[in-house]
XYZ file of C-alpha atoms in Angstrom:
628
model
C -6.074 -67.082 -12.466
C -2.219 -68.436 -12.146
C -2.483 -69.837 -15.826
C -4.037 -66.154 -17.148
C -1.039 -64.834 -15.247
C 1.478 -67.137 -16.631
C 0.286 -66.943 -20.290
C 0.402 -62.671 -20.393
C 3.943 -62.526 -18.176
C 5.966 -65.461 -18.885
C 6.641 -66.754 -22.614
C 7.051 -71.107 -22.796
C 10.663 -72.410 -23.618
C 9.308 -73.574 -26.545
C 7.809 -70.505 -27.940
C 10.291 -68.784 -26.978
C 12.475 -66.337 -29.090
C 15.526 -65.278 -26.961
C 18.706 -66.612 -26.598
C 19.366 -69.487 -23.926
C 22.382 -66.547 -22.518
C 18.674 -64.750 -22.233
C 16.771 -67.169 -20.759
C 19.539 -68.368 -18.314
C 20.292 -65.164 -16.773
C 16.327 -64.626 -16.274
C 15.843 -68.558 -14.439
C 18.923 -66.630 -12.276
C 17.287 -63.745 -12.023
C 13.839 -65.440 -10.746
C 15.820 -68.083 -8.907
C 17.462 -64.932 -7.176
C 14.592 -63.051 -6.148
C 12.026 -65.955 -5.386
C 13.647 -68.402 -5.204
C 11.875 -72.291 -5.522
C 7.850 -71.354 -6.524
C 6.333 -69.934 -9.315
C 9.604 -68.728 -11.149
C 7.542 -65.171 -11.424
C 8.490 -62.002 -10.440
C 5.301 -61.274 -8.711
C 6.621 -57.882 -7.251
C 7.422 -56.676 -10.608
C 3.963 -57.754 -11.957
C 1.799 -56.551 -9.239
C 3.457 -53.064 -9.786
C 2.739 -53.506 -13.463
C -0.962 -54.148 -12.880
C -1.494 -51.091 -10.513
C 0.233 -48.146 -13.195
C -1.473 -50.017 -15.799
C -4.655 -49.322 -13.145
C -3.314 -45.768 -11.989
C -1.196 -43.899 -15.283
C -4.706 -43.502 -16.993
C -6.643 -41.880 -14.328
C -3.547 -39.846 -13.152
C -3.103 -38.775 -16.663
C -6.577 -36.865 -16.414
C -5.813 -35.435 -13.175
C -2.897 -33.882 -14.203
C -3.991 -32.712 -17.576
C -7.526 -31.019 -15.661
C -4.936 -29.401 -13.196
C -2.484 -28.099 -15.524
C -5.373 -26.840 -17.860
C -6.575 -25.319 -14.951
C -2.822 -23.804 -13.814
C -3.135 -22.539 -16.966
C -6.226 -20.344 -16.655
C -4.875 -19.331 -13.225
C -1.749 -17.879 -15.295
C -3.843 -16.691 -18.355
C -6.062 -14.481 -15.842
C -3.379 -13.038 -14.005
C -1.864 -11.594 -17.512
C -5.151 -10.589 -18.730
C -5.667 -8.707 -14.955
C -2.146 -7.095 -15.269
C -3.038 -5.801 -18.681
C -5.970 -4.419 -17.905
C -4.910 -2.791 -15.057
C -2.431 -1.120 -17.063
C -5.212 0.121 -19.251
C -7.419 1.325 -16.077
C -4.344 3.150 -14.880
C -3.834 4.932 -18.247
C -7.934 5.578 -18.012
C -7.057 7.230 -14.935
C -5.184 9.895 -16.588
C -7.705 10.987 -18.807
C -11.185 10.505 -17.292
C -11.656 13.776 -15.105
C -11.589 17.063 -16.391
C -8.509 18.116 -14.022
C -6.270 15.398 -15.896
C -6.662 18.333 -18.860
C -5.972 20.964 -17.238
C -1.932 21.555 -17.473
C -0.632 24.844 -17.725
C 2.697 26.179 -19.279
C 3.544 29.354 -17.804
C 5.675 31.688 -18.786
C 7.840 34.051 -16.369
C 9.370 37.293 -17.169
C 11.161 37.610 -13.308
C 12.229 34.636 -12.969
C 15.426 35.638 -10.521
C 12.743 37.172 -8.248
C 9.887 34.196 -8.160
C 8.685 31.148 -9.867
C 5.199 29.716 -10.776
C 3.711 26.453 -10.111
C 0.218 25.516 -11.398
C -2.790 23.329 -10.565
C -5.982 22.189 -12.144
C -7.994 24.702 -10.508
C -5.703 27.471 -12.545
C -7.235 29.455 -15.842
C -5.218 30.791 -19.007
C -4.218 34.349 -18.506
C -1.670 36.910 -17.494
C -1.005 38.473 -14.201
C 1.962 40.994 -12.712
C 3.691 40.148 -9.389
C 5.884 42.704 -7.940
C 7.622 41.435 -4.546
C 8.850 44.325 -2.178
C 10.067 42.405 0.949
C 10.505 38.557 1.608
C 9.155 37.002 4.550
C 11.980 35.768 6.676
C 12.585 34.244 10.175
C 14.396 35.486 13.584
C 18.369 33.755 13.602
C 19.572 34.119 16.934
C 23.238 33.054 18.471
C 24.630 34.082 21.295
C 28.078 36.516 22.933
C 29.731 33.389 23.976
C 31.384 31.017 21.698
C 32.594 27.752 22.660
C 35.925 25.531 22.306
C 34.070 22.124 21.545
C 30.631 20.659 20.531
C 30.825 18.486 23.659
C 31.942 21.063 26.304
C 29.236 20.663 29.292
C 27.013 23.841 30.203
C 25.583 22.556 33.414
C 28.181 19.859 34.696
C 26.222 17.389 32.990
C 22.843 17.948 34.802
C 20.284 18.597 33.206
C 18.811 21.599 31.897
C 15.361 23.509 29.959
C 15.105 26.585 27.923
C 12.419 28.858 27.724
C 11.388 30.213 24.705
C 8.830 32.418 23.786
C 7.872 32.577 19.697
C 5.484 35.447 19.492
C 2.676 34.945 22.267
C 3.194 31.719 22.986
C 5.947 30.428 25.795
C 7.297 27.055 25.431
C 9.683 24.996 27.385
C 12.328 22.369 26.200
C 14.089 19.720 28.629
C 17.753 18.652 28.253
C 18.339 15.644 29.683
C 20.960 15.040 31.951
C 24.667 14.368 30.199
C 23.211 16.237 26.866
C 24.059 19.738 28.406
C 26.401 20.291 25.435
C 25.955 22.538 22.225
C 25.330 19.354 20.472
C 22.667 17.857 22.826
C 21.119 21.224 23.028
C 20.689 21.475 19.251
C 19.590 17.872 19.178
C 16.542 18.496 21.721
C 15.920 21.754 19.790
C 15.197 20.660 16.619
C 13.382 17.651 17.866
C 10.347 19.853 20.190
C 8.398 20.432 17.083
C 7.905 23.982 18.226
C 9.083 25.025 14.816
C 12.678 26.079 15.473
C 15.999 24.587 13.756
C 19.105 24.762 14.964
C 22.544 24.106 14.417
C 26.264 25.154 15.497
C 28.670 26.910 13.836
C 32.453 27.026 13.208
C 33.441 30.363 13.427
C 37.199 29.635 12.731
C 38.422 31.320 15.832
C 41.887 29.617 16.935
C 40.354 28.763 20.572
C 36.659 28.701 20.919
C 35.340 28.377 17.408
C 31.751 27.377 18.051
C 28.361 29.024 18.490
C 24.929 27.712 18.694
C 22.373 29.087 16.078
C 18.581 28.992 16.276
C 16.245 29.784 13.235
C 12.690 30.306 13.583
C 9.950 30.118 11.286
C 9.284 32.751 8.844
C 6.823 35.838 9.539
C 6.469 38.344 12.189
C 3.727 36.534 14.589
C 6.736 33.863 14.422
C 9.219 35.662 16.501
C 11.696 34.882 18.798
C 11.722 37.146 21.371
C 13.702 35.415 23.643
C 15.414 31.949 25.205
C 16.867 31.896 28.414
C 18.733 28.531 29.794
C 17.556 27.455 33.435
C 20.053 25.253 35.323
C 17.134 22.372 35.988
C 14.293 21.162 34.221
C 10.372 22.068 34.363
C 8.191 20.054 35.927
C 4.438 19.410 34.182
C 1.403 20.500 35.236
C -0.799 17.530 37.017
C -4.412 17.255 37.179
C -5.402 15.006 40.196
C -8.720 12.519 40.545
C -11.702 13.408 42.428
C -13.351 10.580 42.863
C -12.269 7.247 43.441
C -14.013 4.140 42.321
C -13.184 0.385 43.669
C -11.608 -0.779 40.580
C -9.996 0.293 37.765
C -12.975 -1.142 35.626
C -15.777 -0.091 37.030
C -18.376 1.440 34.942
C -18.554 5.692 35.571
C -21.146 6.574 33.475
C -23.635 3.296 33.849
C -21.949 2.038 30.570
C -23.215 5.349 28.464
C -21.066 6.894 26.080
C -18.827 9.976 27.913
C -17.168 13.362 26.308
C -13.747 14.426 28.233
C -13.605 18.223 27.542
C -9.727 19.389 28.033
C -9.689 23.189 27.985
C -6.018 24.293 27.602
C -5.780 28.110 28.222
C -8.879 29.515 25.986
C -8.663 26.306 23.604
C -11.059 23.315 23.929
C -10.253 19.642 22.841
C -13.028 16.797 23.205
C -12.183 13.594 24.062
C -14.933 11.037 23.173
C -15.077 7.594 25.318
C -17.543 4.854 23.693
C -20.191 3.414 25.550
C -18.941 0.240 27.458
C -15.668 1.985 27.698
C -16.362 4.320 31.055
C -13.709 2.797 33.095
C -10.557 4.825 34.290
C -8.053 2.283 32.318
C -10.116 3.078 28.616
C -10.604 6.257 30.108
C -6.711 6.700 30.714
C -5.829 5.208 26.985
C -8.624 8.034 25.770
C -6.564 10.482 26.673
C -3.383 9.179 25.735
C -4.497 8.826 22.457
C -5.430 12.195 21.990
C -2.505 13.688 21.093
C -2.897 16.658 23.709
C 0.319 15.843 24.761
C -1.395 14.422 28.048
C -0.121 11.715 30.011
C -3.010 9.670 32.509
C -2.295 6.699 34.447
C -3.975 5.095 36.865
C -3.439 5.473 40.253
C -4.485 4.181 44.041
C -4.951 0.941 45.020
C -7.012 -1.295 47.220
C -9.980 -0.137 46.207
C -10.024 3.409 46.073
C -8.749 4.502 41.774
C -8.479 7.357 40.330
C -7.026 9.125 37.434
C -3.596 11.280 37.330
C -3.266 13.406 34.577
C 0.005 15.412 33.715
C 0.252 17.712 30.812
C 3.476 18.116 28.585
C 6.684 19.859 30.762
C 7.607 21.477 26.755
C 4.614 23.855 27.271
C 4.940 26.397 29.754
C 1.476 27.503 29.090
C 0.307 24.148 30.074
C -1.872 24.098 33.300
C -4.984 22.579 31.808
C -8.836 21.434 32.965
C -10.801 18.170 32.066
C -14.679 18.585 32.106
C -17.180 15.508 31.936
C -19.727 14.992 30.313
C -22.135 12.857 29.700
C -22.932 11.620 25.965
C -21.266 12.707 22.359
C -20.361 16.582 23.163
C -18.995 18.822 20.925
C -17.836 22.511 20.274
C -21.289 22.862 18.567
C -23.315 21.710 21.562
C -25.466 23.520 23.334
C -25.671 23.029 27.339
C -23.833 19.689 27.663
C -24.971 17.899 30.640
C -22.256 16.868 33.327
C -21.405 14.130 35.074
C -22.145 15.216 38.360
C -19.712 13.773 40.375
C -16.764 14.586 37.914
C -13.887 12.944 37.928
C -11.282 15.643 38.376
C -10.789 18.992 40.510
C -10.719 21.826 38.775
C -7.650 23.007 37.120
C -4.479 21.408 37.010
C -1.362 22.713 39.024
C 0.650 25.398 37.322
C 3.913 24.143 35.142
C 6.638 24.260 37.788
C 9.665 25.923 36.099
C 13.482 25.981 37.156
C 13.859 29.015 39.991
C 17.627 29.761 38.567
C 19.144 30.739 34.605
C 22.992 29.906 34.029
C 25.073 32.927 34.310
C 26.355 32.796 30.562
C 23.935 34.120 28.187
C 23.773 31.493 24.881
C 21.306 33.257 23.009
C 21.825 37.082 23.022
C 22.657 38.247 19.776
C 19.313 38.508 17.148
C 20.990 37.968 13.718
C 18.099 38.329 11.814
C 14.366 39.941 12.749
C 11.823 37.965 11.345
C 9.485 39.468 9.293
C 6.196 39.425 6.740
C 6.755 39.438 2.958
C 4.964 41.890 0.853
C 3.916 41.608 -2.990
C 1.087 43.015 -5.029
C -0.209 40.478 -7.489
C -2.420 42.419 -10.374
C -2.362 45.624 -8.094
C -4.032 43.799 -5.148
C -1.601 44.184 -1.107
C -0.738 40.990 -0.359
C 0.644 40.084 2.979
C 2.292 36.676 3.915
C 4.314 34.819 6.930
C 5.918 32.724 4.143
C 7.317 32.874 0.769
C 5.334 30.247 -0.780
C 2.230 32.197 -1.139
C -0.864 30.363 -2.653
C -3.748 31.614 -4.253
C -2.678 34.646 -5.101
C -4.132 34.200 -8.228
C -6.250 31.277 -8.191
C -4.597 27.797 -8.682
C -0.869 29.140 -8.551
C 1.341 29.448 -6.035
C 4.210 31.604 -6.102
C 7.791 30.582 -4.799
C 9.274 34.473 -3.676
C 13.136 33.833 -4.497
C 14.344 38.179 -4.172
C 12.399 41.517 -4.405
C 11.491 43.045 -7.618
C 10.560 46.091 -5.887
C 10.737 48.230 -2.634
C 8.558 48.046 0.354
C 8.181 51.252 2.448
C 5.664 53.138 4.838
C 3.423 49.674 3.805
C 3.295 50.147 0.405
C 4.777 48.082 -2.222
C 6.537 49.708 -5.173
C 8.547 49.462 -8.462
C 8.518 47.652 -11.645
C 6.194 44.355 -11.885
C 7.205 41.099 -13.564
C 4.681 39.046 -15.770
C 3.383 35.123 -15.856
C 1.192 34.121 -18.414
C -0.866 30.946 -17.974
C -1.597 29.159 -21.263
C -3.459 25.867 -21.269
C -0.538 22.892 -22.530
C -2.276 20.833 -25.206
C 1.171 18.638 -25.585
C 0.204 16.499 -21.842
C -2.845 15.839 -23.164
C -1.611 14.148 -25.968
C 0.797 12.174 -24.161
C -1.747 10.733 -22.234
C -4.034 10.024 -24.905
C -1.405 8.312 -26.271
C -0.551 5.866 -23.415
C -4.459 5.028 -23.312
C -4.064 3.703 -27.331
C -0.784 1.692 -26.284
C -2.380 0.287 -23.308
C -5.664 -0.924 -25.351
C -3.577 -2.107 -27.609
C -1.378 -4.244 -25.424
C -4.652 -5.542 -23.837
C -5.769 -6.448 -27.177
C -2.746 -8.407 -27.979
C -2.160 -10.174 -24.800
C -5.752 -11.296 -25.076
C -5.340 -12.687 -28.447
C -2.273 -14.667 -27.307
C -4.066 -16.525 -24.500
C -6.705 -17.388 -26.763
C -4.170 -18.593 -29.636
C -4.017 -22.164 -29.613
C -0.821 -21.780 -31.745
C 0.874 -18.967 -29.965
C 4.557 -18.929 -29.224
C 4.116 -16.631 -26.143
C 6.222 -18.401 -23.140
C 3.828 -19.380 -20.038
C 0.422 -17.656 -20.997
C 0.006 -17.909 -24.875
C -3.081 -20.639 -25.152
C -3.863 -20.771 -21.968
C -7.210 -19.591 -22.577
C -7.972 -20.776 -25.960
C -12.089 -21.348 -26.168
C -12.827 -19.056 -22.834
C -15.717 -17.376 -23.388
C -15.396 -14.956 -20.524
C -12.027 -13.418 -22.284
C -14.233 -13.056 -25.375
C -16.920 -11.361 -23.599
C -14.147 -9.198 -22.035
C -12.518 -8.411 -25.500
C -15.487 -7.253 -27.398
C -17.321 -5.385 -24.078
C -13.937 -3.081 -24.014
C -13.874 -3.082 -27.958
C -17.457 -1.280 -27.918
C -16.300 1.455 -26.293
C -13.550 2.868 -28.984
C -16.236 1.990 -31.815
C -19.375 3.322 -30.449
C -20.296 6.644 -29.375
C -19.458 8.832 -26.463
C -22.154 8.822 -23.555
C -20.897 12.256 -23.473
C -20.767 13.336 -27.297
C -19.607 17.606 -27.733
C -19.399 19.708 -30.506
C -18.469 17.403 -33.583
C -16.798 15.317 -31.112
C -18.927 12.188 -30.733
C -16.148 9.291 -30.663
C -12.589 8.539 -30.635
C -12.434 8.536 -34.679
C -13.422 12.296 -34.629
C -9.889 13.036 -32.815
C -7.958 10.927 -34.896
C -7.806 7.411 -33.419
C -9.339 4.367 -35.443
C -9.548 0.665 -35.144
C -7.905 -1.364 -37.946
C -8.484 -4.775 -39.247
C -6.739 -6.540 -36.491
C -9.152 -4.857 -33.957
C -5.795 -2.304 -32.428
C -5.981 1.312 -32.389
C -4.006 3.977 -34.653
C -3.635 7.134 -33.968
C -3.109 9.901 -36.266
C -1.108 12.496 -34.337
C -1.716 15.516 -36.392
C -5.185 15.281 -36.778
C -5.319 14.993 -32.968
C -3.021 17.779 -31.954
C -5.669 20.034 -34.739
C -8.636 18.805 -32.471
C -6.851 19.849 -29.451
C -5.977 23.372 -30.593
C -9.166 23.892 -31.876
C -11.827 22.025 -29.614
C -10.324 21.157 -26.171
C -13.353 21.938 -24.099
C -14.897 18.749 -26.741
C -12.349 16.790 -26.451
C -12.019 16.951 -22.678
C -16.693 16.388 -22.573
C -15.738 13.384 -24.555
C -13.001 11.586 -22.716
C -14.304 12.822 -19.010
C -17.939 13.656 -19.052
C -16.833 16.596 -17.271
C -16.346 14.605 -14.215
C -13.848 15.053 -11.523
C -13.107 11.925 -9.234
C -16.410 10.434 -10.213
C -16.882 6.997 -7.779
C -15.412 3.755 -9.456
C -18.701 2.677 -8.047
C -20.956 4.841 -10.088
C -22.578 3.032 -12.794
C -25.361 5.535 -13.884
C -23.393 8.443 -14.487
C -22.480 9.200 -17.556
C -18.870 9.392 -18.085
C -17.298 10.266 -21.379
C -15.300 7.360 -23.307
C -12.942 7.341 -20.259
C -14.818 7.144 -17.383
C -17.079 4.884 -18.272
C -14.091 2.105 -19.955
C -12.776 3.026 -16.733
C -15.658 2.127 -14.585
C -16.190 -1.256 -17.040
C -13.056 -2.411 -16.271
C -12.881 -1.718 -12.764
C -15.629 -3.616 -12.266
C -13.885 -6.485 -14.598
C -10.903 -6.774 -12.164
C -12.287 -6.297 -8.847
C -12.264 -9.393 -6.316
C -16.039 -10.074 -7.397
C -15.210 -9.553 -11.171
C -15.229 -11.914 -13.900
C -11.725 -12.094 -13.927
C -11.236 -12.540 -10.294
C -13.785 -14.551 -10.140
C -12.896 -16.739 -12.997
C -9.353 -17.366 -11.430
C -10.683 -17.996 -7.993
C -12.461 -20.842 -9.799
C -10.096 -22.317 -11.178
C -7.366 -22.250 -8.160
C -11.003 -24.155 -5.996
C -10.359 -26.877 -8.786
C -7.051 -27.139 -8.610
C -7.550 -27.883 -5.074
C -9.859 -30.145 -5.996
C -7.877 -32.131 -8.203
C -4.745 -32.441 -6.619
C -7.527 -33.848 -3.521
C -8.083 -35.982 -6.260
C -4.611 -37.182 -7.324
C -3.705 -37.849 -3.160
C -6.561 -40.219 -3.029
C -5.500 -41.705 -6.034
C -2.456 -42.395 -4.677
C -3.634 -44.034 -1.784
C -5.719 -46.324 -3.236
C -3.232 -47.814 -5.670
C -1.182 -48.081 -2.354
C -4.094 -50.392 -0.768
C -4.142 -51.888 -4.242
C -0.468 -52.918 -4.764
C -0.672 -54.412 -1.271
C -3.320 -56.575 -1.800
C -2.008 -57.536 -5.133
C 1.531 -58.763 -3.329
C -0.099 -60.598 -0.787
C -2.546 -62.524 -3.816
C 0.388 -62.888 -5.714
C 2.689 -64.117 -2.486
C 0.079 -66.680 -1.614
C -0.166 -68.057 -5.286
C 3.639 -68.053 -5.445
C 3.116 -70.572 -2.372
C 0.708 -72.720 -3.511
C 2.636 -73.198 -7.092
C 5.845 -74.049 -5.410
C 4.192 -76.472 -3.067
C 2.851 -78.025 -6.252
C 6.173 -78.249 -7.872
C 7.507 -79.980 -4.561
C 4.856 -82.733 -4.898
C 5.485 -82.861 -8.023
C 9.006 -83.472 -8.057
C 8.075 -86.281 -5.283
C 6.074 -87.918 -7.225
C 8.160 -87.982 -10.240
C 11.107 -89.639 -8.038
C 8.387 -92.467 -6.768
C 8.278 -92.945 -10.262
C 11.405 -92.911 -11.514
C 12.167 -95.691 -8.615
C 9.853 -97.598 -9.664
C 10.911 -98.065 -13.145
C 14.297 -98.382 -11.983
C 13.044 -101.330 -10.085
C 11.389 -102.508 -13.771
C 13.733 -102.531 -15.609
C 16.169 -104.331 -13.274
C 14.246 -106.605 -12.971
């Protein structure tokens, strides 16, 4: 083994063809580093035997997991592509995508048109005689600042009543100031808006405003400003149970029914969840604007219930029952011992009003608007009035006409609904660019010679990208499921597939099938479908719908694409597994090779030492020889 060594790593003086500079500085260089022994760098050779081991098999490695990062990449372009191309499928596979209006107006100061899919060509007159509007009120007494307090900084509520209904709104303390008051206003969600206004007056300048919501069942007929706040209706426990957690119902599903005046909410509680703390989160999840908590202690629970202090109307009941109830069934059993008594306690509201009256002064009534739309009364508590003529809604901006003893009268204005052909084309458009750019990304990944930065080649040979390629390619070449008319496929309106497999489309000769055959065209592309299930294989489709569908089913997580990349990320895993115990075997290795090569630099410089012994013996003793 040492003279195999020797002969590969170290070259004889007298075969030698360097320069004695050469060979001197590498004796100093061994001489440094070893010092008496071998006169090999065994560190330097034991290194050189393990990459000569390793650089081969990590060479594979790497290449398998870069070929594979590549396929990762490659599918991830081809996905994004195609997903562009579902999206622009998307536009044009149900028969609502076709159906765009341009409408003309001949009133446009007095109301504007907006139409859907569910709208038809043809011509209607609108004449508006009153727009709906809301009740603006503001009070006698104007203020000198937006902070000045109302109540000494205690807190306060207002009553208000908007039609029938009677709600209540709580100032907190400190917020007793036209700006606080506005802020807790607009944020009850009772529908009202307000805001304060600069009047320009030298000294007190400022007035509160309140605007309802439009239409006469909307009303304000009044807010008055009580010196304290309301307290909410509670709804006490009847029965008390040991722990919070005990089962009510023997661990059957429940039905909480809250009746609030002469409405009914049900509250459903899931079997295993009969306890007063799921029962509790029930109900404060329901959005009644209930608050339960539970209360007692040492064994003896029970449920508190309080309804919402906003609501003056707000004394409520809570029925159980037992089982899924609902409004629709009939003679619900009860639980028999309930869990609550009766009705709640009655709102409690503030016994005094402040002296100065806010909110006295009605600026503006509100009120219905009135229209006739082809001749037909039409009453509404907005201005956005919908269906009026089926699929439009109408924006009321002024009245064209008069409204008097209820009738509606004057000169009507005209819109005309005419089906737009030029969307249409648009999106038919996008679909060719789309395919296209499909087309060529998937020709790039497949080029073993393309230029493309980071995916071009990354797929060249893939069979799964071919299979993709020529399953989409079908569907511009063959026929329609859904052929109509002399519409059977996408060359009959204009679009062909040229020699490098992209589409062309001819826009004239597509606009002429448009004008003259849209009902066709829109069989064709949709199937007449509307928001047909990606899922929905067996349907048939039109050219859209069922690409669509085909490449949906392409890029979902269990497609071929997914599928195919989720492969090839396992493998990279793999590999790289692969590589790290590489690694750690040609760590073992080099170790074992520097200990070999450690002990053999030993033995030879032992040698050498006897060696040089004997040689001295020798040279003594034919010293002594030649003395004598």
């Amino acid at each position: 083994m040492v003279t195999s060594i020797s002969s590969t790593t170290a070259t004889p003086p007298a075969t030698s063809t360097t320069s004695s500079a050469s060979t001197s500085a590498a004796k100093t260089n061994i001489t440094n580093k070893l010092g008496s022994g071998s006169g090999i760098d065994t560190s330097s050779l034991a290194g050189s035997l393990v990459e000569a081991e390793r650089a081969p098999r990590a060479a594979a490695i790497n290449k398998n997991i870069a070929k594979n990062d590549g396929i990762v990449s490659g599918m991830a372009a081809v996905k994004y592509v195609l997903s562009n191309l579902n999206t622009a499928l998307d536009d044009i596979k149900d028969v609502s995508d076709f159906k765009n209006f341009s409408i003309s107006n001949s009133y446009t100061d007095y109301f504007t048109a907006t139409a859907t899919s569910s709208a038809s060509d043809g011509t209607h007159s609108i004449l508006v005689g009153q727009l709906a509007q809301a009740t603006r009120i503001t009070g006698t007494t104007a203020l000198s600042a937006t902070d000045t307090s109302l109540n000494s900084g205690k807190a306060m509520s207002l009553k208000v009543t908007i039609g029938t209904v009677t709600s209540n709104i709580n100032v907190a303390t400190g917020d007793d100031t036209p700006t606080g008051i506005v802020s807790a206003i607009n944020s009850a969600g009772i529908g009202l808006s307000a805001y304060i206004v600069n009047t320009g007056d030298a000294s007190t300048p400022y007035k509160m405003v309140v605007t309802g919501t439009t239409g006469s069942d909307n009303s304000i007929s009044s807010i008055v400003s009580y010196t304290g706040t309301a307290t909410p209706a509670t709804l006490y426990g009847k029965t008390t149970y040991a722990t919070a957690a005990t089962s009510i119902n023997s661990g059957t599903a429940m039905t909480l029914m809250v009746t609030n005046g002469t409405i009914d909410h049900y509250v459903s509680i899931d079997a295993g969840s009969d306890n007063l703390t799921d029962i509790a989160s029930a109900l404060n999840g329901a959005n009644l604007g209930l608050t339960a908590t539970v209360a007692g202690s040492s064994g003896a629970y029970y449920l508190t219930v309080q309804g919402n202090s906003d609501a003056v109307s707000s004394d409520f009941a809570i029925t159980s029952y037992t089982g899924t109830v609902t409004s629709a069934t009939t003679s619900p059993t009860t639980v028999s011992y309930g869990l609550f008594n009766g009705t709640s306690t009655a709102i409690s509201l503030p016994s005094s009003s402040l002296s100065t009256n806010y909110w006295g002064t009605t600026l503006q009534s509100a009120q219905d608007a009135y229209l006739t739309v082809d001749g037909i009364s039409i009453t509404s508590s907005s201005n956005t009035v919908a269906d009026a003529v089926p699929g439009v809604t109408l924006s009321l901006i002024a009245a064209n006409g008069t409204y008097a003893s209820s009738t509606v009268s004057g000169t009507a204005g005209t819109i005309r609904l005419t089906t737009d052909t030029s969307l249409a084309h648009t999106k038919i458009q996008a679909f060719v660019t789309a395919y296209n750019d499909a087309m060529t990304l998937m020709d790039e990944v497949t080029n073993p010679k393309s230029t493309l930065a980071t995916y071009g080649g990354t797929l060249v040979g893939n069979s799964t990208i071919r299979t993709l390629r020529d399953t989409i390619r079908a569907f511009t070449i063959d026929d329609s499921s859904t052929t109509s008319g002399s519409l059977s496929a996408l060359r009959d309106v204009g679009i062909e597939i040229d020699t490098a497999g992209k589409l062309t489309l001819k826009p004239t000769t597509l606009d002429s099938v448009l004008a003259s055959s849209y009902s066709d065209v829109i069989t064709l592309f949709t199937g007449d479908q509307e928001a047909l299930s990606s899922y929905d294989t067996t349907t048939s489709a039109g050219i859209a719908g069922d690409l669509g569908h085909s490449i949906f089913k392409m890029i979902a997580s269990y497609g071929t694409v997914s599928v195919e990349s989720r492969n090839a990320s396992t493998r990279i895993i793999k590999y790289q597994d692969d590589l790290a115990a590489l690694e750690e075997r040609m760590k073992k290795l080099l170790e074992r090779y520097t200990k070999q090569f450690a002990t053999m630099d030993s033995i030879v410089g032992n040698t050498k030492s006897t060696q040089t012994g004997l040689t001295s013996s020798f040279d003594g003793l034919m010293a002594m020889y030649t003395k004598n």
